[in-house]
mmCIF file of C-alpha atoms and ligand atoms in Angstrom:
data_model
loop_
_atom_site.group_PDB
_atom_site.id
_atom_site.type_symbol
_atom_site.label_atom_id
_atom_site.label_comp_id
_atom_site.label_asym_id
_atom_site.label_seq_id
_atom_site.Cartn_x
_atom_site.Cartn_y
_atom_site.Cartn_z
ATOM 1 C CA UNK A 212 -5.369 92.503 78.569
ATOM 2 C CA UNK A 213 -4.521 96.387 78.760
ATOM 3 C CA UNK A 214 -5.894 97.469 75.886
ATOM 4 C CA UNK A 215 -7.343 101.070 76.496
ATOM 5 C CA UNK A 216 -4.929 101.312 79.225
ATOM 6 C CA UNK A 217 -2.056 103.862 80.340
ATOM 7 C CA UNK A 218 0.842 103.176 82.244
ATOM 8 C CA UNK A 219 4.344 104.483 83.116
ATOM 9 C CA UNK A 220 7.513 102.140 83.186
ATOM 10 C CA UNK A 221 10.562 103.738 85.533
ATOM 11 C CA UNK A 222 13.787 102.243 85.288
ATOM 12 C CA UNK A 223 14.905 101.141 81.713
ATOM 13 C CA UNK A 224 18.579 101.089 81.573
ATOM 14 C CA UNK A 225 19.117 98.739 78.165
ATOM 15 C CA UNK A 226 17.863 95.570 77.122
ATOM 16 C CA UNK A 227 18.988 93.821 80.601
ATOM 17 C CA UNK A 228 16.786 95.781 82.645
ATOM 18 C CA UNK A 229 14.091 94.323 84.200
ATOM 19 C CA UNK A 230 11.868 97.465 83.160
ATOM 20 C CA UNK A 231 12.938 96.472 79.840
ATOM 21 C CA UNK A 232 11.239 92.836 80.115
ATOM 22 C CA UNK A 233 8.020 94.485 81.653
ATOM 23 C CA UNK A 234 7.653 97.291 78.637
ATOM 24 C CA UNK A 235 7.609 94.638 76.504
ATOM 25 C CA UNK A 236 4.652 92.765 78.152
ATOM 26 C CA UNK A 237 2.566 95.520 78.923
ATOM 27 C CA UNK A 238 3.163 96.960 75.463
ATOM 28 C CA UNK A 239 2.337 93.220 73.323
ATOM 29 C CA UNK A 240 -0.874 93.610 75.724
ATOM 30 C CA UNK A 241 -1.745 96.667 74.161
ATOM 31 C CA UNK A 242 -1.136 99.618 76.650
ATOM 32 C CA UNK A 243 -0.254 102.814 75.969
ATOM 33 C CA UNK A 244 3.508 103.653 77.823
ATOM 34 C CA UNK A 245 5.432 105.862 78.857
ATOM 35 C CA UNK A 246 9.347 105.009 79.795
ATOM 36 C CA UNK A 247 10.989 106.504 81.893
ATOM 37 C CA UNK A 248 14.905 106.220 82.259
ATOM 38 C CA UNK A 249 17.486 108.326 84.513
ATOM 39 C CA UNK A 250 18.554 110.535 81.864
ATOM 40 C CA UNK A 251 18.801 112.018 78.389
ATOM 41 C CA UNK A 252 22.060 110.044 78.500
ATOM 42 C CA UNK A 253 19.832 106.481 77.960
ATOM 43 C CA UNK A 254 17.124 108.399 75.602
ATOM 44 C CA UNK A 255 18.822 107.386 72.043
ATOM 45 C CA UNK A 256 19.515 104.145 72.816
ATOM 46 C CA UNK A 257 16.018 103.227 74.519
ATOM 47 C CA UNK A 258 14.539 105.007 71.239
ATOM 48 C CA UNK A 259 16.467 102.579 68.811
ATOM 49 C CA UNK A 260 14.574 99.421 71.337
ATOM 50 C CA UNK A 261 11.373 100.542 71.227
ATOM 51 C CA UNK A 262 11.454 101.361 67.243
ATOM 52 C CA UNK A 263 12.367 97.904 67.124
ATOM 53 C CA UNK A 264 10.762 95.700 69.221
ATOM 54 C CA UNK A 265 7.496 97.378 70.950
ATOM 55 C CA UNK A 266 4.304 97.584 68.905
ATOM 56 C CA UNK A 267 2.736 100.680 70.120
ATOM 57 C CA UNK A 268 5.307 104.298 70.194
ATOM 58 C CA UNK A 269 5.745 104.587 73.449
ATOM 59 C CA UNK A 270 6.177 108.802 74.994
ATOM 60 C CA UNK A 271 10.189 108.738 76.104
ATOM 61 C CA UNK A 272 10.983 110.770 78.875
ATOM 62 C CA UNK A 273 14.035 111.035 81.052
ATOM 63 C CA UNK A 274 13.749 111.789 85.039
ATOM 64 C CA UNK A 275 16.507 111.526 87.947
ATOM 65 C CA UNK A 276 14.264 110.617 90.708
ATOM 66 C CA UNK A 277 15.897 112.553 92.968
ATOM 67 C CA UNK A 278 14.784 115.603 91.564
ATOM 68 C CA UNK A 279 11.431 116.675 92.309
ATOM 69 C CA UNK A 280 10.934 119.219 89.471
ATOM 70 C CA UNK A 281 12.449 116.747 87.245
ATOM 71 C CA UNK A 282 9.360 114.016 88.635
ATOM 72 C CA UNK A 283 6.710 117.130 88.432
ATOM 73 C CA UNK A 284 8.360 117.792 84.749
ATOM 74 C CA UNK A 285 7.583 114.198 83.648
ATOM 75 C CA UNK A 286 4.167 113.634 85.024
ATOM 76 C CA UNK A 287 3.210 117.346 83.332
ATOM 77 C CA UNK A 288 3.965 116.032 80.226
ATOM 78 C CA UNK A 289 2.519 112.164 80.567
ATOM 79 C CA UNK A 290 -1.034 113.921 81.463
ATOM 80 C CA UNK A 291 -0.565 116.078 78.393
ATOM 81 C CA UNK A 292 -0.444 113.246 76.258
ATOM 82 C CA UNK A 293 -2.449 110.794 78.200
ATOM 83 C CA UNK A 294 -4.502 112.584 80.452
ATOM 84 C CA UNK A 295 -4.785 109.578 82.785
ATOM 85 C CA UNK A 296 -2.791 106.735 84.162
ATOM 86 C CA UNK A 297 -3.634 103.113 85.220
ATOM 87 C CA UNK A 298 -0.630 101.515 86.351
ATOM 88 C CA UNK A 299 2.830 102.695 87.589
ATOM 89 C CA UNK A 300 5.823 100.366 87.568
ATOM 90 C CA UNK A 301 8.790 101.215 89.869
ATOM 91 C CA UNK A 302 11.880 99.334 89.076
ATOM 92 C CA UNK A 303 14.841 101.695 90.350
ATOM 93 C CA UNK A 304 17.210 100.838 93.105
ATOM 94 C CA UNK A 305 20.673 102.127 93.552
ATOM 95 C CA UNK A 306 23.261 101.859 96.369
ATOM 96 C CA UNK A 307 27.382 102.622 95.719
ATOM 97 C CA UNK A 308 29.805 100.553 94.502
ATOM 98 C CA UNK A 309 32.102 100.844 97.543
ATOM 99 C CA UNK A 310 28.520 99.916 100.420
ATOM 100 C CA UNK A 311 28.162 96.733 97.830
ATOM 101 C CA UNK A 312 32.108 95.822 98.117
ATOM 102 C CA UNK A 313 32.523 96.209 101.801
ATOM 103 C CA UNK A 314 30.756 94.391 104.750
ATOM 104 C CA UNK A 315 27.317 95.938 106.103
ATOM 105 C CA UNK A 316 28.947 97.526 108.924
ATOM 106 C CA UNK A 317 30.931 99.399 107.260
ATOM 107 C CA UNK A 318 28.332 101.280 105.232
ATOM 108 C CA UNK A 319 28.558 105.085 105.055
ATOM 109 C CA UNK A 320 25.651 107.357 106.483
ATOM 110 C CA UNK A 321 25.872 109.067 102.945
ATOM 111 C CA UNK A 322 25.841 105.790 101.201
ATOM 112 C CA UNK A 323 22.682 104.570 103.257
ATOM 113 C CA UNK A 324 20.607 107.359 102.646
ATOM 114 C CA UNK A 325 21.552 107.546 99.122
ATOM 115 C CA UNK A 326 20.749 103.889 99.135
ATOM 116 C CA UNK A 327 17.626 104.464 101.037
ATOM 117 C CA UNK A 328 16.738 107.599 98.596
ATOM 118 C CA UNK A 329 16.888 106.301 95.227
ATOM 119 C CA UNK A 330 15.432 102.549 95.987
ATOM 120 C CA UNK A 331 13.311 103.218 98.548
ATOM 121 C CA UNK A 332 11.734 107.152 99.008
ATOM 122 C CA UNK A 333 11.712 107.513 95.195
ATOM 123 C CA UNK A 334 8.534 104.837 95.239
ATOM 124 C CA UNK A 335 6.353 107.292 97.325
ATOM 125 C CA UNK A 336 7.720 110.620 95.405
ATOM 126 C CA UNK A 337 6.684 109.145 92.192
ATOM 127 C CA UNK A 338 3.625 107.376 93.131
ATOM 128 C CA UNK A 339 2.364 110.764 94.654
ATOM 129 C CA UNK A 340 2.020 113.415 91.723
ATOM 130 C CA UNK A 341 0.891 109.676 89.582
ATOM 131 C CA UNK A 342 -2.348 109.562 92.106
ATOM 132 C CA UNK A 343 -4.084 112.729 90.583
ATOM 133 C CA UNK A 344 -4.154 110.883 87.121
ATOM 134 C CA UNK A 345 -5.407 107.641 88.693
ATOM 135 C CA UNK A 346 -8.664 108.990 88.553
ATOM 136 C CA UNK A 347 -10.318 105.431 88.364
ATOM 137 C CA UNK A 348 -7.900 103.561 90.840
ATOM 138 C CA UNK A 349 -4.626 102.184 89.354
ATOM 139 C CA UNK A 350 -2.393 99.638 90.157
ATOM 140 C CA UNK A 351 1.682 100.372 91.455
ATOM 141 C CA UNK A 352 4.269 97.907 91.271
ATOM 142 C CA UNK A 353 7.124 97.695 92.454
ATOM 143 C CA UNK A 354 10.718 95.376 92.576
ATOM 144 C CA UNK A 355 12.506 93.501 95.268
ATOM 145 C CA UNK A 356 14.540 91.272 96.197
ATOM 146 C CA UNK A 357 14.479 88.146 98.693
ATOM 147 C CA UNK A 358 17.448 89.832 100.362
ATOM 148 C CA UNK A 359 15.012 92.233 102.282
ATOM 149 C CA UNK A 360 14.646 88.452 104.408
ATOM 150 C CA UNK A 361 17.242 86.765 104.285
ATOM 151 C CA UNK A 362 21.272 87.629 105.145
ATOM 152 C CA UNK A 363 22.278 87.663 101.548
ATOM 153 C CA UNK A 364 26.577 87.931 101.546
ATOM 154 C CA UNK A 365 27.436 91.151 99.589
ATOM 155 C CA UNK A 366 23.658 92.117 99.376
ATOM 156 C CA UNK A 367 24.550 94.917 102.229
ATOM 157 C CA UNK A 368 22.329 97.949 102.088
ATOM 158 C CA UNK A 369 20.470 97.047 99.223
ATOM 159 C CA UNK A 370 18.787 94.110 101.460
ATOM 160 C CA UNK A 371 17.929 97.094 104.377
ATOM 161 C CA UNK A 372 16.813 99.100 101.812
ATOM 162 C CA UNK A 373 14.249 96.454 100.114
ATOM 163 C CA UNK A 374 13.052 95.664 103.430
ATOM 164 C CA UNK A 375 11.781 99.409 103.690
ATOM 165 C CA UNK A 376 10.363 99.101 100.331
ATOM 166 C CA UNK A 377 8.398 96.465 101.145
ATOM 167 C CA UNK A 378 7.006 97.842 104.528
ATOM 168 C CA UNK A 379 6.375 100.933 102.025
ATOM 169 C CA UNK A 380 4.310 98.692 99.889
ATOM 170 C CA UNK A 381 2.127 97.779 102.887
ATOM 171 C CA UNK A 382 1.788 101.469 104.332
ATOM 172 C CA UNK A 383 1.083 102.832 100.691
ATOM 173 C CA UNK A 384 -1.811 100.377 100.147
ATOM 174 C CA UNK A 385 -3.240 101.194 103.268
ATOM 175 C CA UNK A 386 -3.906 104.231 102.270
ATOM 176 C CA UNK A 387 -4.270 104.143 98.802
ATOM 177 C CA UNK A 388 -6.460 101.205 99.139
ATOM 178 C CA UNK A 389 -9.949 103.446 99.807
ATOM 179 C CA UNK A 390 -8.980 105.284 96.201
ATOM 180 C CA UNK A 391 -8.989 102.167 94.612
ATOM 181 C CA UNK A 392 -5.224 101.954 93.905
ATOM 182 C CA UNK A 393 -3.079 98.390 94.339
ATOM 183 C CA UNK A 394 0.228 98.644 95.660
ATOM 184 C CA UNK A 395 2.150 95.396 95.431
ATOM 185 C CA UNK A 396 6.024 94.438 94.925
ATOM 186 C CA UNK A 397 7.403 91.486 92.379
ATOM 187 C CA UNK A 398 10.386 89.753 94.560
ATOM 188 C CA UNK A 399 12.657 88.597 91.539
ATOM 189 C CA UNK A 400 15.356 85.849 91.491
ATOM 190 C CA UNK A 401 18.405 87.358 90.376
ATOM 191 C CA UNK A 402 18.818 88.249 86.630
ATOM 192 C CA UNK A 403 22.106 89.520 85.347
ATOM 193 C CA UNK A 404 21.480 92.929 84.812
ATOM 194 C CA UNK A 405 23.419 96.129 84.931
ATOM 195 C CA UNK A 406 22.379 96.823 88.529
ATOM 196 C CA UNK A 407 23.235 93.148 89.212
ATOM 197 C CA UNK A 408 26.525 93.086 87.997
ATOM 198 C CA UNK A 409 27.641 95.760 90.741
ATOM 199 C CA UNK A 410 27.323 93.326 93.334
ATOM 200 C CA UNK A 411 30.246 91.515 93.785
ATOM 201 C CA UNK A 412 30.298 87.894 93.296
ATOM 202 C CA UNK A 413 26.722 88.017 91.570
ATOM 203 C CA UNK A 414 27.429 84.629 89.771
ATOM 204 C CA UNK A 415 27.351 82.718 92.917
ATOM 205 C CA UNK A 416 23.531 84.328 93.788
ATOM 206 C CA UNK A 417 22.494 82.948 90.295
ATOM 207 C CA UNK A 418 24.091 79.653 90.538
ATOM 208 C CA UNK A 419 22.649 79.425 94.163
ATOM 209 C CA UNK A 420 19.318 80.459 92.816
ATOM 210 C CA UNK A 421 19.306 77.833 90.218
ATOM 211 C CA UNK A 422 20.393 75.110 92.488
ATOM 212 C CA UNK A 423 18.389 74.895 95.360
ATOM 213 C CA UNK A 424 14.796 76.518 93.736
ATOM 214 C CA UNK A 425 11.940 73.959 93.360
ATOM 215 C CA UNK A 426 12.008 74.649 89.736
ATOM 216 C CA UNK A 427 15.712 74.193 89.673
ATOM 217 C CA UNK A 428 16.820 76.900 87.234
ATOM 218 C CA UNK A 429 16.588 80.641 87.148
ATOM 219 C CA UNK A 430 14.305 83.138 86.154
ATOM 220 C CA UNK A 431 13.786 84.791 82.888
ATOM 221 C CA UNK A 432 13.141 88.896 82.811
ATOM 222 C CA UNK A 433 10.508 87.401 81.116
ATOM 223 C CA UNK A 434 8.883 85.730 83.803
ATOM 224 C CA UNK A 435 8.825 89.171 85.657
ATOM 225 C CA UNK A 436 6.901 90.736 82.778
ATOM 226 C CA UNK A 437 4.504 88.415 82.309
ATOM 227 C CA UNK A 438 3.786 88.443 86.458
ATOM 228 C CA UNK A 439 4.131 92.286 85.783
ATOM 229 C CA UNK A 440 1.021 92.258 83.343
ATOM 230 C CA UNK A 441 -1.104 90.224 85.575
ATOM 231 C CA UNK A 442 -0.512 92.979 88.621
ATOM 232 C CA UNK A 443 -1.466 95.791 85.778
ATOM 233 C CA UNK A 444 -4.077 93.629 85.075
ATOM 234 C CA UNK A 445 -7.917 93.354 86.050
ATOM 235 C CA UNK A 446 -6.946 89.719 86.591
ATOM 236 C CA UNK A 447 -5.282 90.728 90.170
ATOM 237 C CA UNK A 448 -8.346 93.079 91.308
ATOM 238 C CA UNK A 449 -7.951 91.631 94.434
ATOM 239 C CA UNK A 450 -4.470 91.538 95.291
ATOM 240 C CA UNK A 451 -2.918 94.669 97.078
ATOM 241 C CA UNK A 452 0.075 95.064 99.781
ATOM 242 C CA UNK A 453 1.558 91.726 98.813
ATOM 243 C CA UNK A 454 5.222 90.791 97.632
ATOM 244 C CA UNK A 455 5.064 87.811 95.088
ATOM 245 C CA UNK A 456 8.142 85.889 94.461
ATOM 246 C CA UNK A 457 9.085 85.425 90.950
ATOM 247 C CA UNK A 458 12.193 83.294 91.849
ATOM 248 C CA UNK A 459 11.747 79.715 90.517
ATOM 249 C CA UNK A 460 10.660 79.054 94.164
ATOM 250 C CA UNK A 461 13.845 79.968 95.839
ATOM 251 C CA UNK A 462 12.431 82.054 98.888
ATOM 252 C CA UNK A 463 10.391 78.478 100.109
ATOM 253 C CA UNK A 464 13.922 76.364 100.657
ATOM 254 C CA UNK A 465 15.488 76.206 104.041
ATOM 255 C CA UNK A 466 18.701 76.885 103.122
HETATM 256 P P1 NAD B 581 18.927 98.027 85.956
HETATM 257 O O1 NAD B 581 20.275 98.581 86.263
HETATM 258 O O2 NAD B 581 18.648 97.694 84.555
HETATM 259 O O3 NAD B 581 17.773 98.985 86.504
HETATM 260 C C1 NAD B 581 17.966 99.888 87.584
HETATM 261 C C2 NAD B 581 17.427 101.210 87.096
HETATM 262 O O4 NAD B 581 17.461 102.181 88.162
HETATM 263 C C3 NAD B 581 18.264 101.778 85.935
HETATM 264 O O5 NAD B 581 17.404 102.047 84.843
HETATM 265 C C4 NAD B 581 18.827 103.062 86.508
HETATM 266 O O6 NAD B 581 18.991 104.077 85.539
HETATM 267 C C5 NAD B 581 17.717 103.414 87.504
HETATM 268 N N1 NAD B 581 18.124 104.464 88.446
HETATM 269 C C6 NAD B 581 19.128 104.424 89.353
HETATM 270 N N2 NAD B 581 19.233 105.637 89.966
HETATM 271 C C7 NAD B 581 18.245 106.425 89.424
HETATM 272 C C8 NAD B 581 17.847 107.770 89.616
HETATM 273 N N3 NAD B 581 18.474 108.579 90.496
HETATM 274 N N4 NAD B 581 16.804 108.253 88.889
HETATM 275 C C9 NAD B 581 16.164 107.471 87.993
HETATM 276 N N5 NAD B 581 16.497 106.186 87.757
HETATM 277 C C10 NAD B 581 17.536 105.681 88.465
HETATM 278 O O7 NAD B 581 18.806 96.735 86.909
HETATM 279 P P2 NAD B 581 17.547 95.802 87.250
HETATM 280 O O8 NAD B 581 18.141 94.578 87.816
HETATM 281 O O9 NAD B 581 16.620 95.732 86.120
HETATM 282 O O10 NAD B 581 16.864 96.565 88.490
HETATM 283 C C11 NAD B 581 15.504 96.968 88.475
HETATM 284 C C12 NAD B 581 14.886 96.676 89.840
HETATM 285 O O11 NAD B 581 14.791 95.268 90.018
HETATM 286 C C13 NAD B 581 15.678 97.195 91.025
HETATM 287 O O12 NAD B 581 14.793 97.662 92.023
HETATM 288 C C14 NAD B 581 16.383 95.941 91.509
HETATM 289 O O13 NAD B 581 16.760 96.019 92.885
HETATM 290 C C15 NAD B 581 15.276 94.956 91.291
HETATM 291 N N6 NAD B 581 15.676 93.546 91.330
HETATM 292 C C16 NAD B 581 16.654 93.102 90.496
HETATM 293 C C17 NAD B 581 17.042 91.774 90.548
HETATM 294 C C18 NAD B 581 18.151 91.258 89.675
HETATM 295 O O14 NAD B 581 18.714 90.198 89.986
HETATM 296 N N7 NAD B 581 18.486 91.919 88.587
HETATM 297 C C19 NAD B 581 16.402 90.881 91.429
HETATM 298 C C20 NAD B 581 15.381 91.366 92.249
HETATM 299 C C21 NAD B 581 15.028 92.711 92.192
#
């Protein structure tokens, strides 16, 4: 399905992270990646993964998004070896341990913006310097969480901050829409990840999750790659500035 396609993948971790699940899609559908992950720090491990597991060598490169040269850095060197792009994939979000332990009220102004930051402003400082290489329209994705809605206990700033990503979603396709770019969000169920596990009592989101969804179970990282592909995909021409749920049906139950 992306065969003769280019993409970049922000946000692998290990082999918990959802970016993890989606590089292995995109890459068994034949697309030419690059990862991205915070830091040099993750480089030798994410090298041993992708030697093992992902068909196609993808380019490993290591960006804090909250550096700008860092982002300019990394996009220099994807159109030196690509020369193009088709598809981004966003899946960063970060907010500190003590906003996540605490109630809402008592978050910090320097916790909220760094919350607000790194999962929400890094999607429009990375999508920016990608739109130069999207020279035949593209597709962005990006992740959220249900939380954005919904009063999720312990959720906190995170669930402010994906309900700016989302309205980013929106404004971005607006105006990406006439250059023939997609901009759309995957809303995940929970998955124990890294990020996951930093927000206490995590268990009782995924035993929540797989108690009251239609499907009556959780989701697999899996499921988010394979919904990750389709968004990359020709397939979902048609689909910009919308959030689909990849939650085993969870967002549709009343309580
Ligand atoms: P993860 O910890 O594996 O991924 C988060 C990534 O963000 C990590 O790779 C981390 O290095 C990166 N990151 C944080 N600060 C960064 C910075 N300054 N620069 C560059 N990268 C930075 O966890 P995950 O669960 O795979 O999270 C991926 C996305 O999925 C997040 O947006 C998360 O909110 C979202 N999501 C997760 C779940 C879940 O239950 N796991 C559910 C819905 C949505």
């Amino acid at each position: 399905m992306l065969e003769g396609k280019t993409g970049v993948v922000f946000g692998v971790a290990n082999n918990h992270s959802l970016a993890w699940s989606i590089t292995k899609a995109l890459d068994s559908a034949g697309a030419g990646l690059a990862i991205s992950c915070q830091g040099e720090r993750f480089i030798n491990k994410i090298q041993k993964l992708t030697a093992e597991h992902l068909k196609n060598k993808p380019l490993l490169l290591a960006c804090d998004v909250q550096d700008e040269q860092q982002i300019a850095r990394l996009y220099e060197q994807i159109d030196a070896a690509f020369g193009r792009l088709d598809f981004l994939v966003h899946s960063i979000a970060f907010a500190s341990r003590e906003d996540l332990e605490g109630t809402f009220l008592q978050t910090s102004r320097d916790g909220f913006r760094l919350a607000m930051e790194i999962s929400v402003y890094s999607l429009l400082a990375v999508t920016r310097l990608a739109i130069p290489l999207m020279r035949e329209g593209g597709s962005i994705i990006t992740l959220t969480y249900l939380g954005s809605r919904r009063f999720m206990p312990h959720y906190n700033v995170m669930g402010v901050a994906k309900a700016a990503l989302e309205s980013a979603v929106r404004y971005l396709a607006g105006e990406l829409g006439p250059q023939g770019i997609r901009v759309n969000a995957l809303s995940a169920g929970p998955v124990n990840t890294l990020s996951a596990r930093g927000i206490r009592d995590f268990s009782s989101f995924l035993h929540t999750a797989a108690a009251k969804a239609p499907l009556q179970r959780n989701i697999s990282g899996e499921e988010v790659g394979d919904a990750t592909l389709f968004l990359c995909s020709d397939l979902s021409r048609g689909i910009t500035g919308e959030i689909i749920y990849v939650d085993a049906g969870f967002h549709i139950t009343g309580t």
